[in-house]
XYZ file of N, CA and C in Angstrom:
663
model
N 0.611 -1.265 -0.287
C -0.032 0.109 0.108
C 0.865 1.212 0.082
N 2.080 1.222 0.549
C 3.023 2.520 0.863
C 3.297 2.910 -0.323
N 3.735 1.923 -1.210
C 3.890 2.435 -2.902
C 3.215 3.123 -3.726
N 2.283 2.908 -3.085
C 0.663 3.627 -3.744
C 0.800 5.289 -3.571
N 1.263 4.952 -2.113
C 0.716 6.254 -1.911
C 2.171 7.464 -2.357
N 3.453 6.593 -2.120
C 4.559 7.317 -2.712
C 4.458 7.629 -4.438
N 3.437 6.895 -5.457
C 2.982 7.111 -6.479
C 1.988 8.220 -6.728
N 1.193 8.358 -5.531
C 0.116 9.602 -5.619
C 0.655 10.487 -5.374
N 2.261 10.703 -4.538
C 2.634 12.028 -4.213
C 3.244 12.503 -5.265
N 4.048 11.435 -6.291
C 4.749 11.648 -7.330
C 3.991 12.182 -8.296
N 2.864 11.821 -8.696
C 1.904 12.462 -9.493
C 1.214 13.363 -9.076
N 1.223 13.881 -7.884
C 0.555 15.170 -7.200
C 1.120 16.164 -7.871
N 2.801 15.946 -7.490
C 3.622 17.060 -7.915
C 4.113 17.066 -9.209
N 3.864 16.217 -9.703
C 4.586 16.494 -11.737
C 2.903 16.805 -12.103
N 1.575 16.891 -11.467
C 0.262 17.562 -11.960
C 0.339 19.048 -11.919
N 0.881 18.948 -10.585
C 0.922 20.409 -9.976
C 1.923 21.766 -10.762
N 2.543 20.982 -11.642
C 3.304 22.074 -12.174
C 2.436 22.741 -13.130
N 1.572 21.774 -13.635
C 0.779 22.023 -14.769
C -0.206 22.919 -14.310
N -1.047 22.695 -13.032
C -2.325 23.106 -12.558
C -2.237 22.955 -11.395
N -2.946 24.032 -10.597
C -3.028 24.285 -9.108
C -3.985 23.604 -8.656
N -2.895 22.320 -7.950
C -3.739 21.313 -7.315
C -3.626 21.437 -6.080
N -2.473 22.037 -5.238
C -1.983 22.014 -3.984
C -0.911 22.898 -3.634
N -0.741 23.745 -2.611
C 0.237 24.728 -2.629
C 1.264 23.922 -1.516
N 0.750 22.292 -0.968
C 1.539 21.833 -0.514
C 2.466 20.553 -1.507
N 3.684 21.044 -1.433
C 4.386 20.104 -2.481
C 5.595 19.223 -1.647
N 6.216 19.385 -0.936
C 7.417 19.002 0.027
C 6.829 17.498 0.479
N 7.425 16.178 0.098
C 6.861 14.904 0.094
C 6.914 14.774 1.904
N 7.527 14.919 2.762
C 7.138 15.353 4.026
C 5.695 15.521 4.362
N 5.286 16.811 3.995
C 4.344 17.645 4.353
C 2.876 17.006 3.525
N 3.464 16.548 2.199
C 2.211 15.778 1.266
C 1.323 14.586 2.300
N 2.957 13.948 3.448
C 2.465 12.784 3.486
C 1.511 13.442 5.188
N 1.923 14.253 5.407
C 1.307 14.671 6.977
C -0.032 15.175 6.873
N 0.632 16.556 5.810
C -1.094 17.107 5.468
C -2.059 16.987 4.683
N -1.879 15.886 3.838
C -2.842 15.148 2.875
C -2.942 13.762 3.060
N -2.176 13.522 3.348
C -2.403 11.611 3.417
C -2.647 11.269 4.878
N -1.992 11.349 5.971
C -2.204 11.164 7.435
C -3.437 12.342 7.705
N -3.651 13.489 7.437
C -4.657 14.198 7.813
C -6.166 13.293 6.915
N -6.363 13.079 6.036
C -7.506 12.276 5.094
C -7.689 10.873 5.951
N -6.331 10.158 6.342
C -6.985 9.219 6.676
C -7.477 9.256 8.501
N -7.593 10.260 8.904
C -7.985 10.723 10.288
C -9.637 10.121 10.363
N -10.302 10.134 8.896
C -11.632 9.417 8.910
C -11.782 8.274 8.748
N -10.404 7.170 8.887
C -10.442 6.152 7.978
C -11.281 4.946 9.515
N -10.889 5.254 11.093
C -11.757 4.380 11.540
C -12.949 4.855 12.146
N -13.606 5.755 11.678
C -15.324 6.355 11.395
C -16.139 5.823 10.625
N -14.910 4.866 9.293
C -16.010 4.478 8.430
C -16.728 3.302 8.742
N -17.952 2.885 8.141
C -18.478 1.741 8.126
C -17.583 0.338 7.769
N -18.056 -0.621 8.914
C -17.355 -1.731 8.727
C -17.679 -2.730 8.030
N -19.006 -2.834 7.333
C -18.929 -3.268 6.148
C -19.042 -2.606 4.531
N -18.916 -3.358 3.679
C -19.484 -2.635 1.958
C -20.141 -1.306 2.206
N -19.532 -0.189 1.610
C -20.533 0.982 1.480
C -19.410 2.077 0.601
N -20.543 3.315 0.309
C -20.463 3.871 -0.918
C -20.188 5.776 -0.179
N -19.057 5.863 -0.381
C -18.715 7.141 -0.041
C -18.597 8.347 -1.087
N -19.191 9.058 -1.305
C -18.688 10.334 -2.138
C -17.952 11.326 -1.463
N -16.999 12.211 -1.872
C -15.869 13.211 -1.925
C -16.760 14.382 -2.446
N -16.607 15.263 -1.507
C -17.183 16.563 -2.391
C -16.824 17.696 -2.432
N -16.163 18.071 -3.579
C -15.337 19.144 -3.362
C -13.695 18.357 -3.424
N -13.624 17.443 -4.278
C -12.412 17.020 -3.821
C -10.848 17.487 -4.089
N -11.287 18.186 -5.090
C -10.013 18.676 -5.230
C -8.594 18.214 -5.749
N -7.801 17.189 -5.074
C -6.731 16.478 -5.730
C -7.025 15.050 -4.754
N -8.392 15.214 -4.622
C -8.658 13.834 -3.990
C -8.586 13.305 -2.673
N -8.664 14.381 -1.893
C -8.526 14.425 -0.684
C -10.159 14.767 0.053
N -10.548 13.602 1.123
C -9.654 12.338 1.173
C -9.932 11.187 0.733
N -10.964 11.719 -0.457
C -11.506 10.200 -1.026
C -10.688 9.412 -1.467
N -9.799 9.503 -2.427
C -8.431 8.748 -3.074
C -7.736 8.176 -1.513
N -7.459 8.765 -1.113
C -6.429 8.789 0.314
C -6.791 7.475 1.174
N -8.380 7.543 1.656
C -9.236 6.590 2.295
C -9.419 5.415 1.325
N -9.430 5.310 0.277
C -9.830 3.797 -0.865
C -9.065 3.537 -0.709
N -7.535 3.993 -0.945
C -6.302 3.289 -0.679
C -6.043 2.379 0.519
N -6.624 2.886 1.697
C -6.575 2.166 2.874
C -7.821 1.380 3.088
N -8.926 1.611 2.594
C -10.277 0.846 2.457
C -10.573 0.651 1.537
N -10.446 -0.994 1.330
C -10.947 -1.475 -0.296
C -12.311 -1.949 -0.300
N -13.226 -1.898 0.545
C -14.158 -2.101 0.910
C -15.541 -0.824 0.696
N -14.412 0.099 0.573
C -15.715 1.814 0.103
C -15.581 1.451 -1.568
N -16.692 2.010 -1.783
C -17.437 2.719 -3.175
C -16.977 3.942 -3.041
N -16.212 4.405 -4.300
C -15.587 5.659 -3.830
C -15.974 6.662 -5.239
N -16.604 7.645 -5.111
C -17.275 8.641 -6.414
C -16.584 9.901 -5.816
N -15.764 10.882 -6.848
C -15.130 11.908 -6.453
C -16.218 13.013 -7.371
N -16.428 14.375 -6.379
C -17.495 15.159 -7.503
C -16.481 16.521 -7.484
N -16.387 17.257 -8.695
C -15.560 18.039 -8.385
C -16.049 19.179 -9.631
N -16.084 20.623 -9.449
C -16.792 21.451 -10.310
C -15.835 21.915 -11.357
N -14.698 21.591 -11.301
C -13.454 21.662 -12.296
C -12.974 20.324 -12.985
N -13.135 20.668 -14.280
C -12.891 19.326 -15.105
C -11.465 19.076 -15.075
N -10.449 20.113 -15.390
C -9.410 20.145 -15.090
C -8.640 18.946 -14.208
N -9.295 19.384 -12.883
C -8.977 18.153 -11.723
C -9.120 17.044 -12.014
N -10.660 16.812 -12.732
C -11.258 15.308 -12.979
C -10.114 14.497 -13.967
N -9.333 15.525 -14.747
C -8.310 14.846 -15.667
C -7.391 14.540 -14.633
N -6.861 15.151 -13.886
C -6.000 14.641 -12.891
C -6.211 13.270 -12.172
N -7.478 13.548 -11.745
C -8.139 12.495 -10.960
C -8.172 10.830 -11.534
N -8.436 11.189 -13.244
C -8.788 9.890 -13.829
C -7.209 9.221 -14.177
N -5.976 9.684 -14.157
C -5.199 9.406 -14.816
C -4.599 8.875 -13.083
N -4.902 9.532 -12.115
C -4.388 8.891 -10.697
C -4.649 7.802 -10.349
N -6.433 7.545 -10.277
C -6.772 6.561 -10.137
C -6.838 5.387 -11.259
N -6.397 5.534 -11.949
C -6.112 4.406 -13.225
C -4.700 3.766 -12.807
N -3.403 4.862 -12.540
C -2.036 4.547 -11.828
C -1.919 4.129 -10.659
N -3.082 4.002 -9.801
C -3.199 3.456 -8.528
C -4.387 2.248 -7.980
N -4.550 2.267 -9.579
C -6.026 0.672 -9.623
C -6.753 0.904 -8.674
N -7.467 2.347 -8.619
C -8.331 2.619 -7.896
C -10.550 2.748 -8.698
N -10.920 1.723 -8.334
C -12.061 2.066 -8.854
C -12.703 3.159 -8.244
N -13.385 3.858 -9.620
C -13.690 4.918 -9.224
C -14.606 5.827 -9.973
N -16.043 6.678 -9.445
C -16.880 7.228 -10.518
C -16.636 8.564 -10.727
N -16.273 9.352 -11.098
C -15.830 10.799 -11.244
C -16.771 11.270 -11.919
N -17.426 12.377 -11.543
C -18.775 13.239 -11.223
C -18.095 14.449 -11.540
N -18.563 15.365 -12.940
C -18.282 17.143 -12.895
C -19.543 17.723 -12.409
N -19.393 18.240 -11.404
C -20.493 18.957 -11.168
C -20.510 19.597 -9.882
N -20.814 20.830 -9.938
C -21.363 21.378 -8.634
C -21.762 20.916 -7.475
N -21.732 21.010 -6.007
C -22.037 20.209 -5.457
C -23.894 20.215 -5.802
N -24.233 21.518 -5.904
C -25.775 21.707 -4.990
C -26.624 21.452 -6.551
N -25.547 20.987 -7.599
C -25.858 20.469 -8.601
C -26.240 18.948 -8.574
N -25.062 18.498 -8.279
C -25.261 17.218 -8.471
C -25.792 16.634 -7.207
N -26.587 17.248 -5.959
C -27.677 16.996 -5.211
C -29.198 17.036 -5.179
N -29.094 17.252 -6.552
C -30.388 16.899 -7.332
C -30.414 15.874 -8.464
N -29.807 15.505 -8.651
C -29.650 14.107 -9.714
C -30.023 13.247 -9.431
N -30.973 12.304 -9.782
C -31.626 11.584 -9.031
C -30.502 9.987 -8.812
N -29.752 10.105 -9.809
C -28.571 8.948 -9.743
C -27.204 9.336 -8.409
N -27.829 10.077 -7.893
C -26.658 10.700 -6.584
C -27.405 11.064 -5.585
N -28.691 11.510 -5.395
C -29.222 11.984 -4.974
C -29.440 10.679 -3.444
N -29.199 10.758 -2.330
C -29.496 10.038 -1.385
C -28.903 8.412 -1.697
N -27.773 8.229 -2.287
C -27.433 7.342 -2.778
C -26.486 6.877 -2.099
N -25.754 7.568 -1.016
C -24.291 7.163 0.166
C -24.648 7.006 1.430
N -23.555 6.063 1.491
C -24.215 5.791 3.117
C -23.099 6.979 3.524
N -21.706 7.458 3.733
C -21.171 8.315 3.815
C -20.575 9.560 2.759
N -20.735 10.835 3.126
C -20.534 12.203 2.483
C -19.194 12.557 3.393
N -18.204 12.407 2.715
C -17.172 13.545 3.140
C -16.913 14.945 2.436
N -16.043 15.799 3.198
C -15.657 16.939 2.735
C -14.723 17.514 3.491
N -13.468 17.911 2.630
C -12.091 18.856 3.503
C -12.542 19.940 2.897
N -13.711 20.704 2.021
C -13.781 21.834 1.845
C -13.519 22.898 2.742
N -13.537 24.283 1.756
C -13.085 25.391 3.243
C -14.618 26.038 3.687
N -15.454 25.956 2.735
C -17.127 26.265 3.017
C -17.608 26.602 4.143
N -18.128 27.291 5.193
C -18.687 26.975 6.285
C -19.589 25.930 6.494
N -19.878 25.231 7.571
C -20.327 23.955 7.648
C -21.879 24.183 7.521
N -22.609 25.134 7.707
C -24.050 25.557 7.223
C -24.652 25.190 5.828
N -23.294 25.884 4.998
C -23.558 26.110 3.490
C -22.578 24.639 3.459
N -22.076 24.117 3.823
C -21.103 22.603 3.887
C -22.511 21.461 3.627
N -23.376 21.515 4.660
C -24.731 20.714 4.841
C -25.454 20.564 3.723
N -25.913 22.141 3.230
C -26.803 22.083 1.983
C -26.068 21.177 0.905
N -24.855 21.278 0.867
C -24.079 20.599 -0.464
C -23.827 19.338 -0.165
N -23.675 18.627 0.962
C -23.175 17.202 1.164
C -24.723 16.493 1.903
N -25.367 16.625 2.832
C -26.317 15.979 3.384
C -27.298 15.719 2.052
N -27.787 16.305 1.142
C -28.748 15.378 -0.207
C -28.076 14.295 -0.538
N -26.885 14.362 -0.906
C -26.435 13.038 -1.171
C -26.591 11.841 -0.258
N -26.538 11.851 0.952
C -26.487 10.605 1.720
C -28.182 10.119 2.110
N -27.687 8.849 2.119
C -29.296 8.660 2.386
C -29.840 8.211 3.827
N -30.939 8.058 4.408
C -31.089 8.447 5.695
C -30.447 7.151 6.446
N -30.054 7.323 7.349
C -29.426 6.203 8.637
C -27.664 6.334 8.031
N -27.259 7.047 6.835
C -25.734 7.240 6.771
C -25.289 8.812 7.477
N -24.206 9.415 6.825
C -23.654 10.438 7.775
C -22.508 11.080 6.815
N -22.858 12.573 6.681
C -21.898 13.354 6.494
C -20.987 13.936 7.267
N -19.677 13.715 7.003
C -18.216 13.974 7.823
C -17.803 14.848 7.417
N -17.833 16.092 8.247
C -16.897 17.605 8.119
C -15.721 17.662 8.523
N -14.818 17.428 7.877
C -13.279 18.020 8.346
C -12.646 19.339 8.550
N -12.976 19.546 9.860
C -12.698 21.338 9.952
C -11.754 21.946 10.649
N -11.675 22.817 10.800
C -10.036 23.399 11.864
C -10.717 23.378 13.126
N -9.511 23.811 13.963
C -9.811 23.266 15.522
C -10.924 24.366 15.977
N -11.480 25.326 15.073
C -12.130 26.251 15.507
C -13.662 26.016 15.413
N -13.927 24.695 14.742
C -15.001 24.366 14.132
C -16.367 24.059 15.074
N -16.380 24.301 16.176
C -17.160 23.982 17.352
C -18.266 25.127 16.921
N -18.199 26.677 16.852
C -18.697 27.422 16.568
C -19.362 27.153 15.334
N -18.803 26.269 14.085
C -19.097 26.060 13.360
C -20.536 25.104 12.934
N -20.074 23.991 14.008
C -21.125 23.053 14.483
C -22.323 23.556 15.132
N -22.175 24.704 15.812
C -23.558 25.217 16.654
C -24.375 25.975 15.353
N -23.391 26.958 14.541
C -24.576 27.432 13.746
C -24.673 26.569 12.827
N -24.362 25.441 12.185
C -25.046 24.727 11.459
C -26.266 23.405 11.862
N -26.168 23.766 13.129
C -27.701 22.982 13.843
C -28.723 23.254 13.671
N -29.547 24.326 13.357
C -30.797 24.477 12.703
C -30.551 24.180 10.992
N -29.762 24.492 9.759
C -28.990 24.357 8.596
C -29.668 22.336 8.574
N -28.658 21.575 9.434
C -29.016 20.409 9.181
C -30.013 20.053 9.420
N -30.880 20.525 10.588
C -32.303 19.742 10.917
C -33.383 20.294 9.822
N -33.162 21.491 9.124
C -34.388 21.465 7.998
C -33.881 20.676 6.583
N -32.576 19.794 6.352
C -32.229 19.407 5.748
C -32.103 17.600 5.878
N -32.884 17.117 6.890
C -33.013 16.054 7.519
C -31.779 15.656 8.401
N -30.943 16.475 8.616
C -29.713 15.693 9.252
C -29.476 16.394 11.357
N -28.678 15.641 11.607
C -28.673 16.348 12.910
C -27.121 16.062 13.248
N -26.609 17.448 13.823
C -25.249 17.296 14.280
C -24.818 16.445 15.278
N -24.068 16.010 15.191
C -23.681 14.528 16.173
C -21.976 14.841 16.660
N -21.504 13.793 16.151
C -19.983 13.834 16.924
C -19.000 14.761 16.641
N -18.396 15.506 17.450
C -16.614 16.148 17.249
C -15.738 15.177 17.856
N -15.153 15.236 17.022
C -13.635 14.492 17.095
C -12.654 15.207 16.898
N -11.914 15.550 17.741
C -10.246 16.451 17.788
C -9.273 15.526 17.300
N -8.499 15.781 16.072
C -7.618 15.012 15.986
C -5.857 16.081 16.124
N -5.084 15.796 16.102
C -3.609 16.755 16.191
C -2.508 15.830 15.752
N -1.949 16.211 14.524
C -0.892 15.463 14.021
C 0.480 16.194 14.387
N 1.243 15.756 15.239
C 2.383 16.872 15.530
C 3.004 17.035 13.920
N 3.876 17.819 14.274
C 4.883 18.365 13.384
C 6.395 18.131 13.799
N 7.277 18.030 12.394
C 8.680 17.623 13.344
C 9.591 18.788 13.210
N 10.490 18.820 13.934
C 11.474 19.953 13.757
C 10.499 21.407 14.155
N 10.160 21.629 15.133
C 9.584 22.528 15.366
C 7.993 23.144 14.707
N 7.492 22.068 13.835
C 6.633 22.846 12.808
C 5.373 22.581 13.844
N 4.272 23.208 13.201
C 3.211 23.294 13.885
C 2.538 22.126 13.940
N 1.617 22.050 15.276
C 0.592 20.401 15.159
C -0.554 21.210 14.423
N -0.852 19.962 13.501
C -1.973 20.169 12.659
C -3.222 19.894 13.502
N -4.065 20.687 13.495
C -5.213 20.371 14.614
C -6.619 20.077 13.633
N -7.018 19.376 14.011
C -8.778 19.174 12.975
C -9.952 18.853 13.983
N -11.082 19.474 13.550
C -12.141 18.772 14.164
C -12.852 17.747 13.582
N -13.247 16.820 13.250
C -14.263 16.043 12.786
C -15.369 16.088 12.971
N -16.364 16.312 12.293
C -17.816 16.621 12.681
C -18.718 15.826 12.089
N -19.224 14.878 12.767
C -20.715 14.466 11.926
C -21.769 14.662 11.789
N -22.279 14.943 10.594
C -23.721 15.380 10.688
C -24.952 13.881 9.944
N -25.835 13.159 11.244
C -26.282 12.112 10.794
C -27.495 12.184 10.120
N -27.748 11.524 9.213
C -28.996 11.695 8.179
C -29.662 11.093 8.752
N -30.979 11.716 9.391
C -32.291 11.237 10.252
C -33.485 10.766 9.382
N -33.363 11.800 8.202
C -34.691 11.718 7.317
C -34.202 12.362 5.813
N -35.138 12.067 4.741
C -34.957 12.644 3.681
C -35.061 14.128 3.435
N -33.862 14.514 2.535
C -34.162 15.727 2.362
C -35.131 16.665 1.816
N -36.208 17.723 2.079
C -36.740 17.872 1.368
C -36.295 18.667 -0.078
N -37.628 18.048 -0.952
C -37.380 18.445 -2.309
C -36.416 19.530 -2.709
N -37.212 21.007 -2.000
C -36.456 22.263 -2.134
C -34.925 22.381 -2.313
N -34.116 21.320 -1.579
C -32.948 21.697 -1.246
C -32.273 20.314 -2.031
N -30.931 21.016 -2.513
C -30.230 22.211 -2.117
C -30.574 23.005 -3.144
N -30.872 24.252 -3.024
C -31.209 24.918 -3.256
C -30.045 25.945 -4.936
N -30.470 26.689 -5.863
C -29.687 26.768 -6.933
C -28.801 27.615 -6.122
N -27.302 27.429 -6.770
C -26.309 28.103 -6.317
C -26.688 29.949 -6.362
N -27.149 30.461 -7.159
C -27.359 31.789 -7.276
C -28.326 32.310 -6.001
N -29.381 31.559 -5.669
C -29.821 31.387 -4.252
C -29.869 31.228 -3.165
N -28.359 30.209 -3.019
C -27.652 30.280 -2.056
C -26.969 31.636 -1.599
N -26.080 32.234 -2.509
C -25.832 33.359 -2.633
C -26.751 34.785 -2.268
N -27.538 34.788 -2.913
C -28.182 35.687 -2.377
C -29.065 35.436 -1.197
N -29.206 34.372 -0.758
C -30.114 34.263 0.981
C -29.545 34.169 2.166
N -27.800 33.519 1.436
C -27.190 33.186 2.590
C -27.348 31.618 2.889
N -26.844 30.956 4.307
C -26.653 29.548 4.580
C -28.036 29.284 5.163
N -28.546 28.717 5.583
C -29.848 28.087 6.017
C -29.787 28.638 7.538
N -30.498 28.577 8.275
C -30.422 29.208 9.916
C -32.134 28.791 10.733
């Protein structure tokens, strides 16, 4: 498995010279800030076969990293930029990772019957605030499933702000799990708050709202 992570890092650096995939390019930092960070979700995943969608996947984090360590997972990667999907297609082929690639904005994908409430797990490492992320991600999750948001150490305030939005979308803010990845030689510790939003009922048909309406009206509250 480790050689596949090495190959992942090499392809990431190679493609990053052609397009902006990551600001992190040193091998040690790729391992810590991308691979190990992504794998903090691993012990929280279902113990039997399941489907996961990585929303706004970018360079494949956390989805591809999790797939390398968790072969029982059926992976879908969603991103709005086609050039990123070109990288991900080559990456997953090189790593022999079965994957479905979706070129769409999250608020569009969540309305597609083939994607809506079809996944046991949604995950996002995106920078949007959690109330907005809930509207992007919960429509993909089937009732009984879970959305995991990978937030910074100050995510508690976001979790509180997202509670009303989650309820409107058929969800409920659940666990908060703190992780810390120590740095080397005086580097800062990478802290993260993993927040679960459990899907307790189907998302009403009016959600997710179109992007223009989200921009105009703001997050659900």
